[in-house]
Short mmCIF file of C-alpha atoms and ligand atoms in Angstrom, two decimals:
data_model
loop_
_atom_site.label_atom_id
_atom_site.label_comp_id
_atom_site.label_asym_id
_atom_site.label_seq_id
_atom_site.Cartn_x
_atom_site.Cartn_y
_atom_site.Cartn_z
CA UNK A 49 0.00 0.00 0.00
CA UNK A 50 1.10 3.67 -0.46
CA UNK A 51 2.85 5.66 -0.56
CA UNK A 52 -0.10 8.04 -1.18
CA UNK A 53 -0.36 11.55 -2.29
CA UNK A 54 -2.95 14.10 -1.21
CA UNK A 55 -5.56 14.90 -3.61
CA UNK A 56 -5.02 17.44 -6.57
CA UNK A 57 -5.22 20.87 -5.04
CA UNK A 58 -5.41 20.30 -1.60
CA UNK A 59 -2.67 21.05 0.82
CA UNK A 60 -0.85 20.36 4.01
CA UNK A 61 -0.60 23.03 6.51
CA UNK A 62 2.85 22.09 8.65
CA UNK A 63 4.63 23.27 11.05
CA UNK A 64 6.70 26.23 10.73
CA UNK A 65 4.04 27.68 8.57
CA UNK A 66 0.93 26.96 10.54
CA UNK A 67 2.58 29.11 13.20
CA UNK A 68 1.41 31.37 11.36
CA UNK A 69 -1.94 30.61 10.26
CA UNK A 70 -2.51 29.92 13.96
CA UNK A 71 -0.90 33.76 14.75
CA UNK A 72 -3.68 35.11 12.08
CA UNK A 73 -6.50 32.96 13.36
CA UNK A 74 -5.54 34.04 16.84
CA UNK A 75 -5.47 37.66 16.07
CA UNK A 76 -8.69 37.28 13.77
CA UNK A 77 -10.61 36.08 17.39
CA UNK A 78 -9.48 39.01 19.14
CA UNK A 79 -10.56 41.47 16.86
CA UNK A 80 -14.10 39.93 16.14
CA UNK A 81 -14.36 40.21 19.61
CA UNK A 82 -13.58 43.74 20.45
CA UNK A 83 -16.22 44.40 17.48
CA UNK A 84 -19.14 42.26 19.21
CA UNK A 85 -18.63 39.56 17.01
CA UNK A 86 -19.10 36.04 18.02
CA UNK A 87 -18.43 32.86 16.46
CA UNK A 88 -20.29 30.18 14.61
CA UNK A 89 -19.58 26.76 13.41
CA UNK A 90 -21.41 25.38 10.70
CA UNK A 91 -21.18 22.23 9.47
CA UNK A 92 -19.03 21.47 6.15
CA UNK A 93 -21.96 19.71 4.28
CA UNK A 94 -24.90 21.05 3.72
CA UNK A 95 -27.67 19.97 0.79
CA UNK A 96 -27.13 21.46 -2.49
CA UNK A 97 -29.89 23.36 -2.96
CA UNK A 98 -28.13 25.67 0.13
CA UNK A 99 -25.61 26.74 -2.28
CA UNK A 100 -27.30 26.00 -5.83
CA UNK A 101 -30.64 28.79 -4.66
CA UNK A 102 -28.05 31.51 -3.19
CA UNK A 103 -25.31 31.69 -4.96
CA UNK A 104 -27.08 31.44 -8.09
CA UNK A 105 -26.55 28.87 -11.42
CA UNK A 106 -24.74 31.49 -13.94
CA UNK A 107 -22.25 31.86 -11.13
CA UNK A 108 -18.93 29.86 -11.94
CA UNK A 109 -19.11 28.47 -7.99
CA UNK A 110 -22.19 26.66 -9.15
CA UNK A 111 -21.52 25.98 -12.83
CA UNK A 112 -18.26 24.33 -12.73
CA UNK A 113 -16.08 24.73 -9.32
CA UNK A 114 -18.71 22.58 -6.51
CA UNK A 115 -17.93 19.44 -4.82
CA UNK A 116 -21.28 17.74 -5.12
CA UNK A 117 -22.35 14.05 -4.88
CA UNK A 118 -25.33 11.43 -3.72
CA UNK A 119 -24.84 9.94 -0.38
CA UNK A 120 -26.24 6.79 0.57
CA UNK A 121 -29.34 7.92 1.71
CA UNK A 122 -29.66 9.21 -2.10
CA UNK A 123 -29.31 12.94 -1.18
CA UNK A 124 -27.60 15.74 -3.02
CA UNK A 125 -24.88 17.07 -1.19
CA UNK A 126 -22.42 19.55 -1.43
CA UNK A 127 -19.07 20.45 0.47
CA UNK A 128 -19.77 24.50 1.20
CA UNK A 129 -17.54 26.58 -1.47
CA UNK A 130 -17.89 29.42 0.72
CA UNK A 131 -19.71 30.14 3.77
CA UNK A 132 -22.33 32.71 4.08
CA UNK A 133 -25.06 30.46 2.72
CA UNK A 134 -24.70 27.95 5.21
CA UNK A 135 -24.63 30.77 8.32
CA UNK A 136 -27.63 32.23 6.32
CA UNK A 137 -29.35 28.37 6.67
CA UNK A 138 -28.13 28.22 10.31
CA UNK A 139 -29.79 31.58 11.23
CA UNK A 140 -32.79 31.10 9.68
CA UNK A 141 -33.14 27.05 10.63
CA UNK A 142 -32.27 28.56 14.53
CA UNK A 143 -34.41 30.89 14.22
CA UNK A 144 -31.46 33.88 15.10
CA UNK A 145 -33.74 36.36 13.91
CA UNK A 146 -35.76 36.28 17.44
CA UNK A 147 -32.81 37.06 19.46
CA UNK A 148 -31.49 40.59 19.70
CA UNK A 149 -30.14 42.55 16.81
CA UNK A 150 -27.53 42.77 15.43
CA UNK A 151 -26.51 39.11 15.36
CA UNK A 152 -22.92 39.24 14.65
CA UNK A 153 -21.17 36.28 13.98
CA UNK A 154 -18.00 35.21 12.45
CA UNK A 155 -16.32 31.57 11.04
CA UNK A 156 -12.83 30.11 9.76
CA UNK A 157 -12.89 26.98 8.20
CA UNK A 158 -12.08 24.92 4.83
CA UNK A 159 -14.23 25.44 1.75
CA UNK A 160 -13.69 23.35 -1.35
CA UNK A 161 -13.96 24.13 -5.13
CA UNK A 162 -13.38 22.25 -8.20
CA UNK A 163 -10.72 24.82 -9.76
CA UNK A 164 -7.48 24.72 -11.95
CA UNK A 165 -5.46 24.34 -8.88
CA UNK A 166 -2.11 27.30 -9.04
CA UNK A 167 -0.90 29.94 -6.87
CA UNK A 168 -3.03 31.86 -4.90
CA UNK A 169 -5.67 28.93 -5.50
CA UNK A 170 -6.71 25.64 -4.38
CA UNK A 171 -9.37 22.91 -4.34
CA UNK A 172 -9.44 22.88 -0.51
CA UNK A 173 -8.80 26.38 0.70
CA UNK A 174 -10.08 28.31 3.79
CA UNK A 175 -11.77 31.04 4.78
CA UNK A 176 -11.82 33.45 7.60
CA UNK A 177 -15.58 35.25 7.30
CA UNK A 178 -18.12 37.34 9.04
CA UNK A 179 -22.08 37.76 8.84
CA UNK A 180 -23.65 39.96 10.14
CA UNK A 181 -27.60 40.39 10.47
CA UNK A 182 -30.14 42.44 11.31
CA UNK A 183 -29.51 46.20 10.37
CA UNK A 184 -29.72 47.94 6.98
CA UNK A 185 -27.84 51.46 8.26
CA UNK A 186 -24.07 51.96 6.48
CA UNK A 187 -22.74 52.12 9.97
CA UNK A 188 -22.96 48.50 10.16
CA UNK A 189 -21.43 48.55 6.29
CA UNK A 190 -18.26 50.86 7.80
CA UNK A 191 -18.36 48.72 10.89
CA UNK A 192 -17.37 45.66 8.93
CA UNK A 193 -15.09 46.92 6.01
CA UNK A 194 -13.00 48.79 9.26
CA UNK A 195 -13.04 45.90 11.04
CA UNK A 196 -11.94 43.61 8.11
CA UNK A 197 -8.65 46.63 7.25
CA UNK A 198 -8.18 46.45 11.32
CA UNK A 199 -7.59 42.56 10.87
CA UNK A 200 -5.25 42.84 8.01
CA UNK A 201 -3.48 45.77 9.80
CA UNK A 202 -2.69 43.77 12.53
CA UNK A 203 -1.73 40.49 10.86
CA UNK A 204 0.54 42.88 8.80
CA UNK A 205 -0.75 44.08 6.38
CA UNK A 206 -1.44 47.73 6.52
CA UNK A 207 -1.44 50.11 3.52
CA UNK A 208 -4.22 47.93 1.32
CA UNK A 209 -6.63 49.36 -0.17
CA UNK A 210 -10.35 48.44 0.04
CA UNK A 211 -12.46 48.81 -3.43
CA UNK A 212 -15.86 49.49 -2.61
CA UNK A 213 -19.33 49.62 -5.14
CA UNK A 214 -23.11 49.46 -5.22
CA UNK A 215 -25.14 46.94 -6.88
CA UNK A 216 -27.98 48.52 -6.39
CA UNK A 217 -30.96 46.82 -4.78
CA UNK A 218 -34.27 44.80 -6.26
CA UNK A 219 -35.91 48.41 -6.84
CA UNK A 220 -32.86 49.74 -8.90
CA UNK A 221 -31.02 46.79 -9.98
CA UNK A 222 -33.51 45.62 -12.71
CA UNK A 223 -33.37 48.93 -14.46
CA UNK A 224 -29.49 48.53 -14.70
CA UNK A 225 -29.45 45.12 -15.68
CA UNK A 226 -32.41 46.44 -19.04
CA UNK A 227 -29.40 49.72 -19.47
CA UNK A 228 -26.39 46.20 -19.26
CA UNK A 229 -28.40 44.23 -21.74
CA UNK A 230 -28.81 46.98 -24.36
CA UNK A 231 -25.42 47.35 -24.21
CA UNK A 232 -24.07 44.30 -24.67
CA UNK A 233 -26.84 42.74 -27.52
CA UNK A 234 -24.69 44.46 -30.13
CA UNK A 235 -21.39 43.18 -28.37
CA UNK A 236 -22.51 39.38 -28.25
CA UNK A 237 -20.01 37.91 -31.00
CA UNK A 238 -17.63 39.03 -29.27
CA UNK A 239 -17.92 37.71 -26.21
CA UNK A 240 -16.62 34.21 -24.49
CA UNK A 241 -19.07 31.62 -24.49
CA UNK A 242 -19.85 32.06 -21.06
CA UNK A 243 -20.79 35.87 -21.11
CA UNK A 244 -23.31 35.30 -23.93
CA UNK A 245 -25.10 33.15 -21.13
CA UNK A 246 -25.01 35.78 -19.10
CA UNK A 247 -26.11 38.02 -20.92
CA UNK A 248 -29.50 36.16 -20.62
CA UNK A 249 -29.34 35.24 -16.87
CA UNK A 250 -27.54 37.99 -15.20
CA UNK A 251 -25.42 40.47 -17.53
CA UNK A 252 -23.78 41.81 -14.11
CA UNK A 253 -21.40 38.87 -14.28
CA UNK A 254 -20.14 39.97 -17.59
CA UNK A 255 -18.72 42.56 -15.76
CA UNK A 256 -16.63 40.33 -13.58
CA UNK A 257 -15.37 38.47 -16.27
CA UNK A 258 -12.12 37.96 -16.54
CA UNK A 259 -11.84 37.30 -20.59
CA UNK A 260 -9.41 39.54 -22.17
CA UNK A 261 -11.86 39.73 -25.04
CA UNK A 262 -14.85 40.20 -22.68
CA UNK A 263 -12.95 42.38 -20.47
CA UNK A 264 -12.32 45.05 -23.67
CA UNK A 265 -15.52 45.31 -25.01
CA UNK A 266 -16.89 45.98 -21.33
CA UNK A 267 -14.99 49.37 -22.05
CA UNK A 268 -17.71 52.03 -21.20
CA UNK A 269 -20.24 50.15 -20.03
CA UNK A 270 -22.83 51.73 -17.65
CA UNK A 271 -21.95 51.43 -14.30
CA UNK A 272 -24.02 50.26 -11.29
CA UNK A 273 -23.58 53.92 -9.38
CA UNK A 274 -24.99 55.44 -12.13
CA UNK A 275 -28.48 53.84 -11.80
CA UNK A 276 -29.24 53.49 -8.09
CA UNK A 277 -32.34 54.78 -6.69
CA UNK A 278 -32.22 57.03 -4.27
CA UNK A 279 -32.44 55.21 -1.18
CA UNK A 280 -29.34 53.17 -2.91
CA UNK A 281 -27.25 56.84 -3.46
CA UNK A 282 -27.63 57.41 0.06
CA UNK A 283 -26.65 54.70 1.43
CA UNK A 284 -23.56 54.36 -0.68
CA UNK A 285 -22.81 58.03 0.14
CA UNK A 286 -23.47 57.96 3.65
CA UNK A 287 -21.05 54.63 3.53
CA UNK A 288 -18.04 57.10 2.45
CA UNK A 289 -18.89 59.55 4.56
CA UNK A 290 -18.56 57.16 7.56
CA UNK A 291 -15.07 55.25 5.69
CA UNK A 292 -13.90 58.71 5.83
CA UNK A 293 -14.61 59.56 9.31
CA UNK A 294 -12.87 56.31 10.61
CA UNK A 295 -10.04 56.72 8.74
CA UNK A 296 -10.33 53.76 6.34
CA UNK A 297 -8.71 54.21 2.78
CA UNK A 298 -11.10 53.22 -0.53
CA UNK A 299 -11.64 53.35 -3.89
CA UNK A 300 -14.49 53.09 -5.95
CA UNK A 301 -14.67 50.62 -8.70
CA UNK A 302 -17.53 50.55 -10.24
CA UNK A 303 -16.83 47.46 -12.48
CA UNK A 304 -16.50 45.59 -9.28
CA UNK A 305 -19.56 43.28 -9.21
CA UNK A 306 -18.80 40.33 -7.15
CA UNK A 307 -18.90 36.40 -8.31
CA UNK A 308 -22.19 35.63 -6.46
CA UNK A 309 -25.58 36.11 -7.06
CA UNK A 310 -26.98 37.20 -3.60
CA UNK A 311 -25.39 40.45 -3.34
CA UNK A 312 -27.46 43.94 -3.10
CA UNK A 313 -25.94 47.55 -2.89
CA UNK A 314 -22.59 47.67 -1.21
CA UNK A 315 -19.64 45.40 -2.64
CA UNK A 316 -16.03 45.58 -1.53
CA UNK A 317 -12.74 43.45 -2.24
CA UNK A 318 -9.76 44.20 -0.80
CA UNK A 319 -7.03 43.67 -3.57
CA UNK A 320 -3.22 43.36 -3.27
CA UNK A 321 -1.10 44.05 -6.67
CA UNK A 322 0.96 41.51 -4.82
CA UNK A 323 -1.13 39.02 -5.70
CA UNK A 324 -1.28 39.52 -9.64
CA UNK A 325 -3.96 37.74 -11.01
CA UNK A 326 -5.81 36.31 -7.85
CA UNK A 327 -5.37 39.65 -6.33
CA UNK A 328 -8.49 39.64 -3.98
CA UNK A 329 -7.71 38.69 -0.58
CA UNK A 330 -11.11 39.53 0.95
CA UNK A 331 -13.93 40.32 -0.25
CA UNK A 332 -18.26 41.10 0.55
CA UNK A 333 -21.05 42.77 0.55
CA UNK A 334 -24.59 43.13 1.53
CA UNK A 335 -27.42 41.02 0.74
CA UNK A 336 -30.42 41.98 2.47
CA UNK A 337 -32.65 39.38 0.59
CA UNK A 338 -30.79 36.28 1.12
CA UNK A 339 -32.25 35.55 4.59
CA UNK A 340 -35.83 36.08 3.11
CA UNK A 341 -35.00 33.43 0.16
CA UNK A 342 -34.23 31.32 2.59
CA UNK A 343 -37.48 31.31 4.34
CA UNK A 344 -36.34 33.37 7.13
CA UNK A 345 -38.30 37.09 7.56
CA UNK A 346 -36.88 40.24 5.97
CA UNK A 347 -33.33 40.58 7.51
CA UNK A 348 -31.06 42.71 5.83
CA UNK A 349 -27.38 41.29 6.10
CA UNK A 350 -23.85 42.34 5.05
CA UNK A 351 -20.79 39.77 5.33
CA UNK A 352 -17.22 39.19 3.61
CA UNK A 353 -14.63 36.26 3.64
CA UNK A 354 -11.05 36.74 3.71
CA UNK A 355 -8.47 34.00 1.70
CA UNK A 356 -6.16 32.59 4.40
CA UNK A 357 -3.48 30.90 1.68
CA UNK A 358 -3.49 34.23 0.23
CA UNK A 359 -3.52 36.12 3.12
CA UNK A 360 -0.41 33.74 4.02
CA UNK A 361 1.58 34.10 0.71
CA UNK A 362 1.43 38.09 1.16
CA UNK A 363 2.61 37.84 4.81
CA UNK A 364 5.59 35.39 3.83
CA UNK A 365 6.43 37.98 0.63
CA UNK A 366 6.88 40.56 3.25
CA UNK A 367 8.93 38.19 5.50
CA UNK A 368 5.87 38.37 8.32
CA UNK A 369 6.25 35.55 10.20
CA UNK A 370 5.17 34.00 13.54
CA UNK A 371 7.56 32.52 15.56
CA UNK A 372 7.54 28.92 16.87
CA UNK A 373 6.55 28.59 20.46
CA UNK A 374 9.57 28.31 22.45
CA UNK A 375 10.50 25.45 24.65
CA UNK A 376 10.93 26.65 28.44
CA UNK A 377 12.32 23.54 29.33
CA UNK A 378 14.31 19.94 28.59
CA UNK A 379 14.53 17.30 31.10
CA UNK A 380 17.91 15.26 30.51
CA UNK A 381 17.83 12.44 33.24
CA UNK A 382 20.73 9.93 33.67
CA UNK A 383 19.80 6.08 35.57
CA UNK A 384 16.68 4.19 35.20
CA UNK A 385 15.11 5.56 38.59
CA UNK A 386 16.45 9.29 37.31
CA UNK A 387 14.75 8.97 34.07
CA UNK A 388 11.23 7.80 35.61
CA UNK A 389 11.59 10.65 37.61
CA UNK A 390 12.33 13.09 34.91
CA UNK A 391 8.62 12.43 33.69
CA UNK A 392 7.23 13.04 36.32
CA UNK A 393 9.34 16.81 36.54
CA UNK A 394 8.10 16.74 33.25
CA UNK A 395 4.31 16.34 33.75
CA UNK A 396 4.72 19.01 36.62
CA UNK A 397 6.18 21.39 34.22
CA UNK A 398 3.63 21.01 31.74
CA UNK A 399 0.97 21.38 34.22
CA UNK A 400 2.29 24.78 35.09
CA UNK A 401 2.24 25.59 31.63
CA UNK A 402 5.92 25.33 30.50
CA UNK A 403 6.46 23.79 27.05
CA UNK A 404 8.58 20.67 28.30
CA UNK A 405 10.54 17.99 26.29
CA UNK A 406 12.40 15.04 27.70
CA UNK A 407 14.58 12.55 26.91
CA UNK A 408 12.55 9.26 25.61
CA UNK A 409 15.69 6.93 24.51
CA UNK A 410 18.88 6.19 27.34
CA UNK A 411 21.15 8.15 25.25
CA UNK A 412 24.62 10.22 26.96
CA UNK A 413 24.26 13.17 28.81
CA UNK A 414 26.46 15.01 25.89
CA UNK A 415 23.61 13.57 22.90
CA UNK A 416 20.80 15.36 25.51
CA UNK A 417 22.43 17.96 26.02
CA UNK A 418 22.74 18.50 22.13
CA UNK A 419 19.55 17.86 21.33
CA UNK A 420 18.30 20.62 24.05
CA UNK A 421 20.71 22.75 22.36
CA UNK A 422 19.31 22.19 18.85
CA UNK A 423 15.40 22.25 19.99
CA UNK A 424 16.22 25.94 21.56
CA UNK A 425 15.41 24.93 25.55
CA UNK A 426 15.69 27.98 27.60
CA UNK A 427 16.40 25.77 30.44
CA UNK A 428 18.18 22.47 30.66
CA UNK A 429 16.78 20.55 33.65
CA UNK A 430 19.44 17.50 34.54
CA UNK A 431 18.24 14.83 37.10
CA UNK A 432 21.11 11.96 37.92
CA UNK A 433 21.72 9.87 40.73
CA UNK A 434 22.61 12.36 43.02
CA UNK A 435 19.73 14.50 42.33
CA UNK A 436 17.40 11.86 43.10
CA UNK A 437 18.91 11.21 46.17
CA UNK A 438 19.10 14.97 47.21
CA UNK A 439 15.71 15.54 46.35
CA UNK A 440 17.00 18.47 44.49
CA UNK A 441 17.39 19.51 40.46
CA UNK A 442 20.26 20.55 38.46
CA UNK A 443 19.55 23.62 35.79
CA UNK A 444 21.46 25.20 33.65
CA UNK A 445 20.38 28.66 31.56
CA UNK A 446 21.20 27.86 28.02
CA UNK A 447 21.46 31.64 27.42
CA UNK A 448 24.25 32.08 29.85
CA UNK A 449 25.24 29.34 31.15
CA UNK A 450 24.30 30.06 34.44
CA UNK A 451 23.74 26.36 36.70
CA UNK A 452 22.88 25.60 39.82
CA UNK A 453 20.42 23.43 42.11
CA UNK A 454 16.92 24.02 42.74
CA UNK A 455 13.47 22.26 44.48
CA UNK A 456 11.10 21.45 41.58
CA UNK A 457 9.08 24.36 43.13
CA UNK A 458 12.06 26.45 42.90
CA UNK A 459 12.12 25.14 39.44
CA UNK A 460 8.98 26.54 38.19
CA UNK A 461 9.55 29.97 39.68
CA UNK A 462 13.14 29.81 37.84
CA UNK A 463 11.31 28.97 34.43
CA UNK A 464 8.79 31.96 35.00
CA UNK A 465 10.86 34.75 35.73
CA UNK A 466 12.43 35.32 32.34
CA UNK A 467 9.70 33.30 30.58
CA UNK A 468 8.93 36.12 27.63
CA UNK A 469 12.78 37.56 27.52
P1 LIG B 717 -11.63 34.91 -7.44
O1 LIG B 717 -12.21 36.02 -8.22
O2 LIG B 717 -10.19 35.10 -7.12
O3 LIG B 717 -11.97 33.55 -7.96
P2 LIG B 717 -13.86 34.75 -5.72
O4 LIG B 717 -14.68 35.93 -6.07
O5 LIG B 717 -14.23 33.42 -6.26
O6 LIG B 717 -12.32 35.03 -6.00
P3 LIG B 717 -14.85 34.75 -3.05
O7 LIG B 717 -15.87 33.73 -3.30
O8 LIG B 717 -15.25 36.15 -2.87
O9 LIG B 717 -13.70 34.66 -4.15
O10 LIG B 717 -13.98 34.30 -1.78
C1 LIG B 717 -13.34 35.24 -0.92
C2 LIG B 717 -11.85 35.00 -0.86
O11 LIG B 717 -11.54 33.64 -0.75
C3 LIG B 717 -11.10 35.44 -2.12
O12 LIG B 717 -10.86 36.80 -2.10
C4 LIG B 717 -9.83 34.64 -2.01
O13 LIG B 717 -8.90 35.26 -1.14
C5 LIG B 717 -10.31 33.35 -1.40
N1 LIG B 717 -10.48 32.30 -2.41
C6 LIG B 717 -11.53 32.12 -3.25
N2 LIG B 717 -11.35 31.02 -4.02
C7 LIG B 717 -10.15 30.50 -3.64
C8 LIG B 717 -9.40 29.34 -4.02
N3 LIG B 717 -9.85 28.49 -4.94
N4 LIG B 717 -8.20 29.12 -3.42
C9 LIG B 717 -7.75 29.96 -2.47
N5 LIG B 717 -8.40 31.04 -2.05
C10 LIG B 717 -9.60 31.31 -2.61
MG1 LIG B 718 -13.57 32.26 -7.85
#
């Protein structure tokens, strides 16, 4: 049997790197928080129709990228390709909309799509995302896009730039899409295959296309900002008004239309030239009728979902790192009786906290000692004979050098003083 290879597309997160992904996901937690976020875990499957209803079926998710089969019970599933429809599903299904608004709720987790696997893009890749519910007012539309640059800011990323749009809503949007259509019937033969279809089911997406072909004769198209109604303007202007007043750089792109069918008015993706093709690293919006579709009462919503492997391959291009923990402590122990003993200082140590290693084999003193050395110990603790019989344990600081004898409770005040120099 084997050896056998993980699937096509899918990756291994290992140590050093997920230091790092765990120094992201850690900061990502403590930032929801301070905004009143909490989090949610839904499950990975969910039936198709979750994804195939919201998302919508000109969108590529749905066309070509899901992971979708029968189980034995002869239903259609689906692993989630992203994750708002299945908080959407969970918030509706537990009946969220009862308790006290907003409901503000955040995930991380793996979402699979069926895509040409290269840089910046895999089968398996994960997501760190918010949802929030409840209240139509921009403030909760600055809220989020300030909280999603705060996150980025302090993984290490600062200086991005957040693109920001309107899609207009079910009042205004079906004007636009009539002013879209006109202008691309006489542009049809020279579109991809794909955009043609659009054309029919929702000419938006031509917009997002990312054709060369498609993406030249979209040259002067109308744009979304142009044909809001005025409920629409204000909210996109009030938006700006409140970006500006906490400080958080944009741009408008008004070709910026988002892959998915459920968004409504505001849009945003924040982009890194870093990145070059697959340049978003986050993106979201609104969409105030998604909980409605899903059976749920009239809840206006706004979310976004942020690319960890992306996120990770900026951090590493600007040599952001996170460092391994550090290992207070190795127990050498010479003897049989010495080395029984030395787990047990072990277990102590680890019970106090204190990342401990010891010696599993019988090897020398000198090979222990070396290996300490190479795993970084800050402290070597040595337990022969003699220490056994003195009750007592030898130390020595591998930054200085400095030994002596200690009680074990002597020990773990010895480990703690210096324990973040
Ligand atoms: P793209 O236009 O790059 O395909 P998307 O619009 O499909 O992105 P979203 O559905 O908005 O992406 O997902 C949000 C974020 O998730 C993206 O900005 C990106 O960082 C990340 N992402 C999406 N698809 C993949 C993938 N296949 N592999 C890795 N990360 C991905
Ligand atoms: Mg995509």
């Amino acid at each position: 049997m084997g050896p056998f290879r993980a699937v096509k597309g899918v990756q291994d997160v290992l140590p050093p790197d997920v230091f790092l992904w765990q120094h992201i996901e850690s900061i990502a937690c403590d930032v929801f928080r301070a905004y009143g976020f909490d989090e949610i875990r839904p499950p990975i499957l969910e039936h198709t129709e979750v994804f195939t209803r919201s998302i919508g079926q000109a969108t590529d998710i749905v066309d070509k990228e899901m992971y979708t089969f029968t189980d034995k019970g002869n239903r259609s599933l689906t692993l989630r390709p992203e994750g708002t429809a299945s908080v959407v599903r969970a918030f509706v299904q537990n009946g969220m909309h009862t308790l006290p608004s907003p409901q503000k709720l955040y995930y991380m987790g793996p979402m699979f799509r069926y895509e040409r696997p290269q840089k910046g893009r895999q089968r398996q890749f994960h997501q760190i995302g918010v949802e929030a519910f409840g209240i139509s007012d921009p403030k909760l539309d600055a809220e989020v896009i300030a909280m999603l640059m705060e996150l980025l800011r302090q993984v290490g990323l600062g200086g991005l730039s957040c693109e920001i749009n309107s899609l207009g809503c079910s009042k205004c949007r079906p004007a636009f899409r009539e002013v879209l259509v006109k202008f691309f019937t006489p542009k049809l033969g020279s579109l991809c295959t794909d955009c043609v279809r659009r054309h029919n089911e929702n000419p938006l997406r031509i917009l997002d296309c990312k054709v060369p072909g498609c993406i030249k004769e979209r040259k002067g198209a109308p744009a979304a900002t142009d044909h809001l109604c005025g409920e629409c303007r204000e909210h996109f202007e009030t938006l700006q008004i409140l970006l500006n007043d906490l400080r958080v750089s944009f741009t408008l792109n008004p070709e910026m239309v988002r892959g998915l069918d459920y968004y409504t008015s505001t849009a945003f993706e924040v982009t890194s030239t870093d990145l070059g093709a697959q340049n978003a690293v986050a993106a979201g919006g609104r969409y105030d009728n998604l909980v409605k579709d899903f059976g749920g009462p009239d809840t206006p919503a706004i979310g976004f979902a942020l690319g960890m492997e992306r996120l990770v391959a900026l951090l590493s291009d600007k040599a952001v790192s996170a460092e391994a923990p550090v290992l207070d402590a190795y127990v050498v122990s010479i003897g049989k009786e010495p080395v029984r003993k030395g787990l047990v200082i072990a277990e102590r140590l680890r019970m106090k906290g204190f990342r401990t290693e010891v010696s599993y084999g019988s090897s020398s003193l000198k090979n222990q000692m070396r290996r300490a050395d190479k795993l970084g110990a800050r402290y070597v603790i040595i337990i022969g004979e003699d220490e056994l019989r003195e009750g007592m344990l030898s130390y020595k600081r591998m930054s200085d050098g400095a030994s002596g004898k200690v009680s074990a409770s002597e020990a773990e005040g010895l480990l703690s003083t210096d324990k973040n120099n």
